Amino acid sequence: MSSTAAASAPRCALRDDLTALQLTNAADRITANRLVDVLYQADRPESIITWKRSAKVQTLLTSISSGQTPLTHDGLDGHRETAGRAADHLRALLVHHGLLPHQDPYLNRFEAWIDNKLRPLAAEVAKPVEHFAKWHHLRRIRAMATPDKSVQSPVHAAKQEITETIKFLDWVWQTHHRTAGTCTQQDVDTWLTSGPTTRKAIRTFFIFAKKAGTNMGIEIGHYAAKGRPAIPQEQHLAWLKELLTGTSESLPYRVAGTLLRLYAQPLVRVAELRTDAISINDITGTITISLGTHPVPVPQPFAELLNQHLRNRPNLRTASGTESPWLFPGTRAGQHLHPNTIMLRLRRLGIELLGARNAALDQHLSVTPPPLVADALGYSYQVAFLHADAAGDAWSRYVDQRTEPRMNRGTRFSTEAGIGREEP
């Protein structure tokens, strides 16, 4: 058998299997054919063959083909309890290929998460939590969700606030038989001072409760961190060298870690970077990356590392195809790698993530005014000045003496120091 014939064998087998599964007793042959075409397009047909061997997947596909499950988001949601992962994978493929409208996967799972959180709660706890979760968080996050902007970060923050609110309201009901509307300032103060700092997350609930007229008497101040994690410069440079030239981790995670350490990028932003943020000059071969208001240069050897990653991005041999816009494509069609996946891989190397980001920012701010750093790296001016002040930088004393509106004279990044310097 020739190599071409051998390569086509799995694809032919996949087409036959899908046709037999989907078109036998199909209620709508046009819909069934479209579904077959989507699954058949996988660059690695073996992955779809393995995926559909699952009894849950076969039940799901048969249910869609027979018309029992409509090919809609609501229809797939009906299989969340029995085949959640299979339904989400199929949903991603259908959205990617235009058979379903865009729906942010984090928003979809957040809605289900809220319902699961509320189910076991006493009515006295569940009612105010539901009001808070759906009228404050869910409505706000729905308005934020677009095909170009993931809501992963706000969903994560909302879950923490809802979870801490549940803990407090359950405690105050079980302990004092008081509710969100009848609890006192003393109840809140006792709760906050007798546990971890994560309890401060209930502040948003009581701001919402005051606006809603549920409880007007509770005051909770802003939480200020007692310390600012940072790592010594020697350790920062050692890990940067390992990420650039070492072999401790695979290429995508070395690139992600370098973006954190060289450009002070939070992992949520790193995961959401698109390939069009990278620009390569066809004549000189130089590379720039857009993280803020204008592109900044990518120095060697990181430029070669990034170029190599662009040529060999993982997870493209699935049904999503090679046209994925993400710099770090995920395993599901049309989605980027989850930032928690990157976080766990870098932590496994021993990298202290927040300290590394602070160290990178400190280096930039030690030689460049905060507004210029903010423009280049995608931070707000307020955050840049706060970091400069926390690092004891002299720039923080000259807020009103900014002389340039942009870092537009070019920026030279040193891979040895991991810092940005203005060109003379």
mmCIF file of C-alpha atoms in Angstrom, residues 59-370:
data_model
loop_
_atom_site.group_PDB
_atom_site.id
_atom_site.type_symbol
_atom_site.label_atom_id
_atom_site.label_comp_id
_atom_site.label_asym_id
_atom_site.label_seq_id
_atom_site.Cartn_x
_atom_site.Cartn_y
_atom_site.Cartn_z
ATOM 1 C CA THR A 59 -25.534 8.323 22.266
ATOM 2 C CA LEU A 60 -25.158 12.080 21.793
ATOM 3 C CA LEU A 61 -24.564 11.844 18.033
ATOM 4 C CA THR A 62 -27.439 9.378 17.560
ATOM 5 C CA SER A 63 -29.761 11.634 19.554
ATOM 6 C CA ILE A 64 -28.895 14.593 17.316
ATOM 7 C CA SER A 65 -29.262 12.567 14.130
ATOM 8 C CA SER A 66 -32.667 11.202 15.146
ATOM 9 C CA GLY A 67 -33.953 14.668 15.951
ATOM 10 C CA GLN A 68 -34.426 13.898 19.634
ATOM 11 C CA THR A 69 -31.765 16.517 20.453
ATOM 12 C CA PRO A 70 -31.933 19.726 18.397
ATOM 13 C CA LEU A 71 -28.646 20.943 17.011
ATOM 14 C CA THR A 72 -28.655 24.064 19.196
ATOM 15 C CA HIS A 73 -26.831 25.295 22.296
ATOM 16 C CA ASP A 74 -29.883 24.462 24.393
ATOM 17 C CA GLY A 75 -30.009 20.991 22.871
ATOM 18 C CA LEU A 76 -26.370 20.315 23.789
ATOM 19 C CA ASP A 77 -26.959 21.776 27.267
ATOM 20 C CA GLY A 78 -29.511 19.000 27.790
ATOM 21 C CA HIS A 79 -26.634 16.496 27.737
ATOM 22 C CA ARG A 80 -24.533 18.350 30.307
ATOM 23 C CA GLU A 81 -25.263 15.841 33.077
ATOM 24 C CA THR A 82 -24.665 12.700 31.011
ATOM 25 C CA ALA A 83 -22.041 13.738 28.464
ATOM 26 C CA GLY A 84 -20.779 17.181 29.435
ATOM 27 C CA ARG A 85 -17.251 16.922 28.001
ATOM 28 C CA ALA A 86 -18.457 15.308 24.769
ATOM 29 C CA ALA A 87 -21.162 17.944 24.344
ATOM 30 C CA ASP A 88 -18.708 20.787 24.967
ATOM 31 C CA HIS A 89 -16.205 19.331 22.478
ATOM 32 C CA LEU A 90 -18.911 18.970 19.829
ATOM 33 C CA ARG A 91 -20.195 22.466 20.600
ATOM 34 C CA ALA A 92 -16.716 23.921 20.016
ATOM 35 C CA LEU A 93 -16.460 22.172 16.638
ATOM 36 C CA LEU A 94 -19.911 23.356 15.536
ATOM 37 C CA VAL A 95 -19.240 26.960 16.571
ATOM 38 C CA HIS A 96 -15.851 26.902 14.850
ATOM 39 C CA HIS A 97 -17.383 25.698 11.586
ATOM 40 C CA GLY A 98 -20.339 28.105 11.725
ATOM 41 C CA LEU A 99 -23.085 25.554 12.417
ATOM 42 C CA LEU A 100 -23.856 27.202 15.768
ATOM 43 C CA PRO A 101 -23.588 30.876 16.755
ATOM 44 C CA HIS A 102 -20.751 31.977 19.027
ATOM 45 C CA GLN A 103 -21.206 31.236 22.704
ATOM 46 C CA ASP A 104 -18.388 31.805 25.158
ATOM 47 C CA PRO A 105 -17.596 28.416 26.756
ATOM 48 C CA TYR A 106 -16.766 30.009 30.104
ATOM 49 C CA LEU A 107 -20.103 31.840 30.158
ATOM 50 C CA ASN A 108 -21.956 28.656 29.307
ATOM 51 C CA ARG A 109 -20.282 26.698 32.095
ATOM 52 C CA PHE A 110 -20.711 29.611 34.517
ATOM 53 C CA GLU A 111 -24.491 29.504 34.110
ATOM 54 C CA ALA A 112 -24.499 25.780 34.948
ATOM 55 C CA TRP A 113 -22.106 26.376 37.846
ATOM 56 C CA ILE A 114 -24.483 28.911 39.411
ATOM 57 C CA ASP A 115 -27.395 26.464 39.274
ATOM 58 C CA ASN A 116 -25.297 23.703 40.851
ATOM 59 C CA LYS A 117 -24.132 26.048 43.634
ATOM 60 C CA LEU A 118 -27.676 27.120 44.490
ATOM 61 C CA ARG A 119 -29.265 23.679 44.488
ATOM 62 C CA PRO A 120 -28.183 22.415 47.966
ATOM 63 C CA LEU A 121 -28.597 25.759 49.790
ATOM 64 C CA ALA A 122 -31.306 26.711 52.250
ATOM 65 C CA ALA A 123 -33.845 29.104 50.724
ATOM 66 C CA GLU A 124 -32.729 31.893 53.074
ATOM 67 C CA VAL A 125 -29.232 31.641 51.593
ATOM 68 C CA ALA A 126 -30.069 30.673 48.013
ATOM 69 C CA LYS A 127 -32.414 33.574 47.247
ATOM 70 C CA PRO A 128 -29.991 36.491 47.863
ATOM 71 C CA VAL A 129 -27.104 34.539 46.294
ATOM 72 C CA GLU A 130 -29.149 33.863 43.149
ATOM 73 C CA HIS A 131 -30.078 37.542 42.926
ATOM 74 C CA PHE A 132 -26.417 38.538 43.288
ATOM 75 C CA ALA A 133 -25.082 35.882 40.911
ATOM 76 C CA LYS A 134 -27.566 36.440 38.112
ATOM 77 C CA TRP A 135 -28.432 40.122 38.320
ATOM 78 C CA HIS A 136 -24.975 41.427 39.128
ATOM 79 C CA HIS A 137 -22.430 38.965 37.735
ATOM 80 C CA LEU A 138 -24.186 36.989 35.007
ATOM 81 C CA ARG A 139 -25.859 39.983 33.380
ATOM 82 C CA ARG A 140 -22.574 41.928 33.401
ATOM 83 C CA ILE A 141 -20.535 39.031 31.997
ATOM 84 C CA ARG A 142 -23.071 38.332 29.260
ATOM 85 C CA ALA A 143 -22.673 41.919 28.092
ATOM 86 C CA MET A 144 -18.891 41.493 28.011
ATOM 87 C CA ALA A 145 -18.777 38.262 25.981
ATOM 88 C CA THR A 146 -17.805 38.648 22.313
ATOM 89 C CA PRO A 147 -16.172 36.298 19.773
ATOM 90 C CA ASP A 148 -12.929 38.270 20.166
ATOM 91 C CA LYS A 149 -12.864 38.526 23.976
ATOM 92 C CA SER A 150 -13.019 35.597 26.375
ATOM 93 C CA VAL A 151 -14.741 36.093 29.734
ATOM 94 C CA GLN A 152 -12.540 33.554 31.501
ATOM 95 C CA SER A 153 -11.025 36.112 33.882
ATOM 96 C CA PRO A 154 -14.272 37.827 34.998
ATOM 97 C CA VAL A 155 -15.952 34.429 35.402
ATOM 98 C CA HIS A 156 -13.117 33.290 37.656
ATOM 99 C CA ALA A 157 -13.425 36.445 39.784
ATOM 100 C CA ALA A 158 -17.218 36.127 39.947
ATOM 101 C CA LYS A 159 -17.011 32.516 41.112
ATOM 102 C CA GLN A 160 -14.726 33.506 43.984
ATOM 103 C CA GLU A 161 -17.071 36.297 45.113
ATOM 104 C CA ILE A 162 -20.139 34.070 44.884
ATOM 105 C CA THR A 163 -18.429 31.213 46.726
ATOM 106 C CA GLU A 164 -17.288 33.465 49.586
ATOM 107 C CA THR A 165 -20.747 35.037 49.790
ATOM 108 C CA ILE A 166 -22.330 31.601 50.111
ATOM 109 C CA LYS A 167 -19.923 30.684 52.896
ATOM 110 C CA PHE A 168 -20.730 33.845 54.850
ATOM 111 C CA LEU A 169 -24.512 33.724 54.402
ATOM 112 C CA ASP A 170 -24.607 30.022 55.270
ATOM 113 C CA TRP A 171 -22.519 30.680 58.387
ATOM 114 C CA VAL A 172 -24.610 33.631 59.571
ATOM 115 C CA TRP A 173 -27.838 31.660 58.987
ATOM 116 C CA GLN A 174 -26.630 28.494 60.694
ATOM 117 C CA THR A 175 -24.954 30.336 63.594
ATOM 118 C CA HIS A 176 -27.216 33.326 64.261
ATOM 119 C CA HIS A 177 -30.313 32.575 62.198
ATOM 120 C CA ARG A 178 -29.825 35.861 60.342
ATOM 121 C CA THR A 179 -30.058 36.487 56.615
ATOM 122 C CA ALA A 180 -28.452 38.829 54.083
ATOM 123 C CA GLY A 181 -31.005 41.450 55.055
ATOM 124 C CA THR A 182 -30.781 41.085 58.842
ATOM 125 C CA CYS A 183 -27.081 40.354 59.432
ATOM 126 C CA THR A 184 -25.133 43.002 61.328
ATOM 127 C CA GLN A 185 -21.830 44.815 61.007
ATOM 128 C CA GLN A 186 -20.570 42.769 63.952
ATOM 129 C CA ASP A 187 -21.426 39.545 62.089
ATOM 130 C CA VAL A 188 -19.409 40.717 59.092
ATOM 131 C CA ASP A 189 -16.468 41.947 61.170
ATOM 132 C CA THR A 190 -16.329 38.661 63.105
ATOM 133 C CA TRP A 191 -16.364 36.678 59.866
ATOM 134 C CA LEU A 192 -13.640 38.757 58.218
ATOM 135 C CA THR A 193 -11.260 38.713 61.195
ATOM 136 C CA SER A 194 -11.594 35.009 61.970
ATOM 137 C CA GLY A 195 -10.589 33.535 58.621
ATOM 138 C CA PRO A 196 -8.420 33.871 55.489
ATOM 139 C CA THR A 197 -8.161 37.066 53.446
ATOM 140 C CA THR A 198 -10.274 35.520 50.670
ATOM 141 C CA ARG A 199 -13.294 36.349 52.853
ATOM 142 C CA LYS A 200 -12.848 39.992 51.792
ATOM 143 C CA ALA A 201 -14.500 38.951 48.507
ATOM 144 C CA ILE A 202 -17.928 39.369 50.163
ATOM 145 C CA ARG A 203 -17.450 43.152 49.831
ATOM 146 C CA THR A 204 -18.959 43.173 46.322
ATOM 147 C CA PHE A 205 -22.080 41.390 47.574
ATOM 148 C CA PHE A 206 -22.737 44.029 50.207
ATOM 149 C CA ILE A 207 -22.164 46.866 47.721
ATOM 150 C CA PHE A 208 -24.796 45.167 45.557
ATOM 151 C CA ALA A 209 -27.067 44.616 48.596
ATOM 152 C CA LYS A 210 -26.873 48.327 49.456
ATOM 153 C CA LYS A 211 -27.807 49.354 45.904
ATOM 154 C CA ALA A 212 -30.681 46.862 45.928
ATOM 155 C CA GLY A 213 -31.877 48.092 49.346
ATOM 156 C CA THR A 214 -31.434 44.647 50.899
ATOM 157 C CA ASN A 215 -29.021 45.750 53.625
ATOM 158 C CA MET A 216 -27.955 49.373 54.019
ATOM 159 C CA GLY A 217 -25.875 49.043 57.190
ATOM 160 C CA ILE A 218 -22.796 47.015 56.199
ATOM 161 C CA GLU A 219 -19.495 48.716 55.375
ATOM 162 C CA ILE A 220 -16.405 46.824 54.171
ATOM 163 C CA GLY A 221 -13.266 48.708 53.170
ATOM 164 C CA HIS A 222 -10.950 47.897 50.285
ATOM 165 C CA TYR A 223 -8.465 45.096 50.927
ATOM 166 C CA ALA A 224 -4.814 46.079 50.625
ATOM 167 C CA ALA A 225 -2.235 43.309 50.313
ATOM 168 C CA LYS A 226 0.313 43.326 53.139
ATOM 169 C CA GLY A 227 3.183 42.263 50.932
ATOM 170 C CA ARG A 228 4.280 42.513 47.325
ATOM 171 C CA PRO A 229 5.766 39.236 46.065
ATOM 172 C CA ALA A 230 9.007 39.633 44.170
ATOM 173 C CA ILE A 231 12.032 37.480 43.379
ATOM 174 C CA PRO A 232 15.729 38.399 43.406
ATOM 175 C CA GLN A 233 17.160 39.604 40.126
ATOM 176 C CA GLU A 234 19.600 36.682 39.969
ATOM 177 C CA GLN A 235 16.773 34.167 40.210
ATOM 178 C CA HIS A 236 14.718 36.113 37.668
ATOM 179 C CA LEU A 237 17.583 36.009 35.152
ATOM 180 C CA ALA A 238 18.323 32.338 35.839
ATOM 181 C CA TRP A 239 14.751 31.315 35.027
ATOM 182 C CA LEU A 240 14.653 33.579 31.990
ATOM 183 C CA LYS A 241 17.815 31.886 30.685
ATOM 184 C CA GLU A 242 16.306 28.442 31.298
ATOM 185 C CA LEU A 243 13.124 29.353 29.429
ATOM 186 C CA LEU A 244 15.084 30.782 26.492
ATOM 187 C CA THR A 245 17.758 28.118 26.120
ATOM 188 C CA GLY A 246 16.948 25.182 28.404
ATOM 189 C CA THR A 247 15.051 21.935 27.940
ATOM 190 C CA SER A 248 12.984 21.758 31.139
ATOM 191 C CA GLU A 249 9.714 22.410 29.310
ATOM 192 C CA SER A 250 8.216 22.116 25.815
ATOM 193 C CA LEU A 251 8.367 25.004 23.355
ATOM 194 C CA PRO A 252 4.868 26.509 23.873
ATOM 195 C CA TYR A 253 5.319 26.780 27.638
ATOM 196 C CA ARG A 254 8.833 28.209 27.248
ATOM 197 C CA VAL A 255 7.356 30.928 25.010
ATOM 198 C CA ALA A 256 4.503 31.577 27.455
ATOM 199 C CA GLY A 257 6.893 31.759 30.399
ATOM 200 C CA THR A 258 9.170 34.175 28.549
ATOM 201 C CA LEU A 259 6.232 36.477 27.792
ATOM 202 C CA LEU A 260 5.567 36.540 31.529
ATOM 203 C CA ARG A 261 9.192 37.131 32.504
ATOM 204 C CA LEU A 262 10.341 39.446 29.715
ATOM 205 C CA TYR A 263 7.184 41.504 29.158
ATOM 206 C CA ALA A 264 5.441 41.150 32.569
ATOM 207 C CA GLN A 265 2.328 39.686 30.935
ATOM 208 C CA PRO A 266 -0.315 38.026 33.154
ATOM 209 C CA LEU A 267 -1.035 34.465 32.038
ATOM 210 C CA VAL A 268 -4.650 35.317 31.224
ATOM 211 C CA ARG A 269 -3.363 37.779 28.614
ATOM 212 C CA VAL A 270 -0.694 35.354 27.427
ATOM 213 C CA ALA A 271 -3.294 32.649 26.767
ATOM 214 C CA GLU A 272 -5.499 35.093 24.830
ATOM 215 C CA LEU A 273 -2.754 36.372 22.499
ATOM 216 C CA ARG A 274 -3.475 36.010 18.791
ATOM 217 C CA THR A 275 -0.981 35.347 16.052
ATOM 218 C CA ASP A 276 -1.765 38.734 14.492
ATOM 219 C CA ALA A 277 -0.145 40.341 17.556
ATOM 220 C CA ILE A 278 3.166 39.134 16.092
ATOM 221 C CA SER A 279 4.647 40.989 13.115
ATOM 222 C CA ILE A 280 7.686 39.784 11.162
ATOM 223 C CA ASN A 281 9.527 42.166 8.817
ATOM 224 C CA ASP A 282 9.964 40.335 5.521
ATOM 225 C CA ILE A 283 13.169 42.225 4.681
ATOM 226 C CA THR A 284 15.054 42.350 7.975
ATOM 227 C CA GLY A 285 13.425 39.370 9.704
ATOM 228 C CA THR A 286 12.947 41.430 12.882
ATOM 229 C CA ILE A 287 9.917 40.630 15.016
ATOM 230 C CA THR A 288 7.628 42.918 17.010
ATOM 231 C CA ILE A 289 4.762 42.069 19.344
ATOM 232 C CA SER A 290 1.714 44.192 20.162
ATOM 233 C CA LEU A 291 0.835 44.019 23.859
ATOM 234 C CA GLY A 292 -0.333 47.592 24.418
ATOM 235 C CA THR A 293 -0.922 50.665 22.278
ATOM 236 C CA HIS A 294 1.966 50.023 19.881
ATOM 237 C CA PRO A 295 4.315 47.184 18.876
ATOM 238 C CA VAL A 296 7.507 46.558 20.823
ATOM 239 C CA PRO A 297 10.561 44.684 19.525
ATOM 240 C CA VAL A 298 11.277 41.060 20.299
ATOM 241 C CA PRO A 299 14.987 40.520 21.037
ATOM 242 C CA GLN A 300 17.140 37.498 20.273
ATOM 243 C CA PRO A 301 17.173 34.697 21.275
ATOM 244 C CA PHE A 302 13.464 35.038 22.118
ATOM 245 C CA ALA A 303 12.710 36.154 18.549
ATOM 246 C CA GLU A 304 13.942 32.823 17.166
ATOM 247 C CA LEU A 305 12.081 30.901 19.883
ATOM 248 C CA LEU A 306 8.845 32.742 19.061
ATOM 249 C CA ASN A 307 9.322 32.240 15.333
ATOM 250 C CA GLN A 308 9.872 28.532 15.886
ATOM 251 C CA HIS A 309 6.677 28.340 17.932
ATOM 252 C CA LEU A 310 4.688 30.129 15.220
ATOM 253 C CA ARG A 311 5.810 27.512 12.705
ATOM 254 C CA ASN A 312 4.976 24.616 15.015
ATOM 255 C CA ARG A 313 1.921 25.584 17.063
ATOM 256 C CA PRO A 314 0.370 22.540 18.792
ATOM 257 C CA ASN A 315 -3.252 21.325 18.659
ATOM 258 C CA LEU A 316 -3.791 22.279 15.011
ATOM 259 C CA ARG A 317 -4.340 18.748 13.755
ATOM 260 C CA THR A 318 -7.883 18.574 15.097
ATOM 261 C CA ALA A 319 -11.177 19.567 13.504
ATOM 262 C CA SER A 320 -10.268 23.225 14.102
ATOM 263 C CA GLY A 321 -7.696 23.103 11.306
ATOM 264 C CA THR A 322 -4.581 25.181 10.838
ATOM 265 C CA GLU A 323 -6.450 28.502 10.648
ATOM 266 C CA SER A 324 -6.687 28.926 14.435
ATOM 267 C CA PRO A 325 -6.080 32.615 15.313
ATOM 268 C CA TRP A 326 -4.624 31.840 18.734
ATOM 269 C CA LEU A 327 -0.915 31.963 19.520
ATOM 270 C CA PHE A 328 -1.570 29.086 21.942
ATOM 271 C CA PRO A 329 -4.388 26.982 20.423
ATOM 272 C CA GLY A 330 -6.334 24.785 22.825
ATOM 273 C CA THR A 331 -7.438 21.194 22.345
ATOM 274 C CA ARG A 332 -10.993 22.282 21.506
ATOM 275 C CA ALA A 333 -11.776 23.835 18.159
ATOM 276 C CA GLY A 334 -11.694 27.617 18.105
ATOM 277 C CA GLN A 335 -10.469 27.970 21.689
ATOM 278 C CA HIS A 336 -7.124 28.991 23.133
ATOM 279 C CA LEU A 337 -5.144 27.150 25.785
ATOM 280 C CA HIS A 338 -6.585 27.635 29.262
ATOM 281 C CA PRO A 339 -4.414 29.983 31.364
ATOM 282 C CA ASN A 340 -4.594 27.530 34.266
ATOM 283 C CA THR A 341 -2.884 24.939 32.079
ATOM 284 C CA ILE A 342 0.011 27.331 31.499
ATOM 285 C CA MET A 343 0.059 28.299 35.174
ATOM 286 C CA LEU A 344 0.349 24.695 36.375
ATOM 287 C CA ARG A 345 3.144 23.880 33.912
ATOM 288 C CA LEU A 346 5.204 26.916 34.932
ATOM 289 C CA ARG A 347 4.600 26.336 38.631
ATOM 290 C CA ARG A 348 5.790 22.777 38.173
ATOM 291 C CA LEU A 349 9.117 24.276 37.084
ATOM 292 C CA GLY A 350 9.262 26.131 40.389
ATOM 293 C CA ILE A 351 8.501 29.567 38.949
ATOM 294 C CA GLU A 352 6.804 31.960 41.367
ATOM 295 C CA LEU A 353 4.466 33.625 38.886
ATOM 296 C CA LEU A 354 3.407 36.822 40.633
ATOM 297 C CA GLY A 355 6.928 37.466 41.889
ATOM 298 C CA ALA A 356 8.288 36.950 38.376
ATOM 299 C CA ARG A 357 5.808 39.406 36.890
ATOM 300 C CA ASN A 358 6.586 42.000 39.554
ATOM 301 C CA ALA A 359 10.317 41.562 38.972
ATOM 302 C CA ALA A 360 9.864 42.104 35.230
ATOM 303 C CA LEU A 361 7.785 45.232 35.803
ATOM 304 C CA ASP A 362 10.352 46.557 38.296
ATOM 305 C CA GLN A 363 13.078 46.176 35.670
ATOM 306 C CA HIS A 364 11.103 48.092 33.049
ATOM 307 C CA LEU A 365 10.123 50.817 35.519
ATOM 308 C CA SER A 366 13.700 51.262 36.731
ATOM 309 C CA VAL A 367 14.726 52.783 33.383
ATOM 310 C CA THR A 368 11.491 53.905 31.713
ATOM 311 C CA PRO A 369 8.709 56.259 32.922
ATOM 312 C CA PRO A 370 5.549 54.426 34.072
#
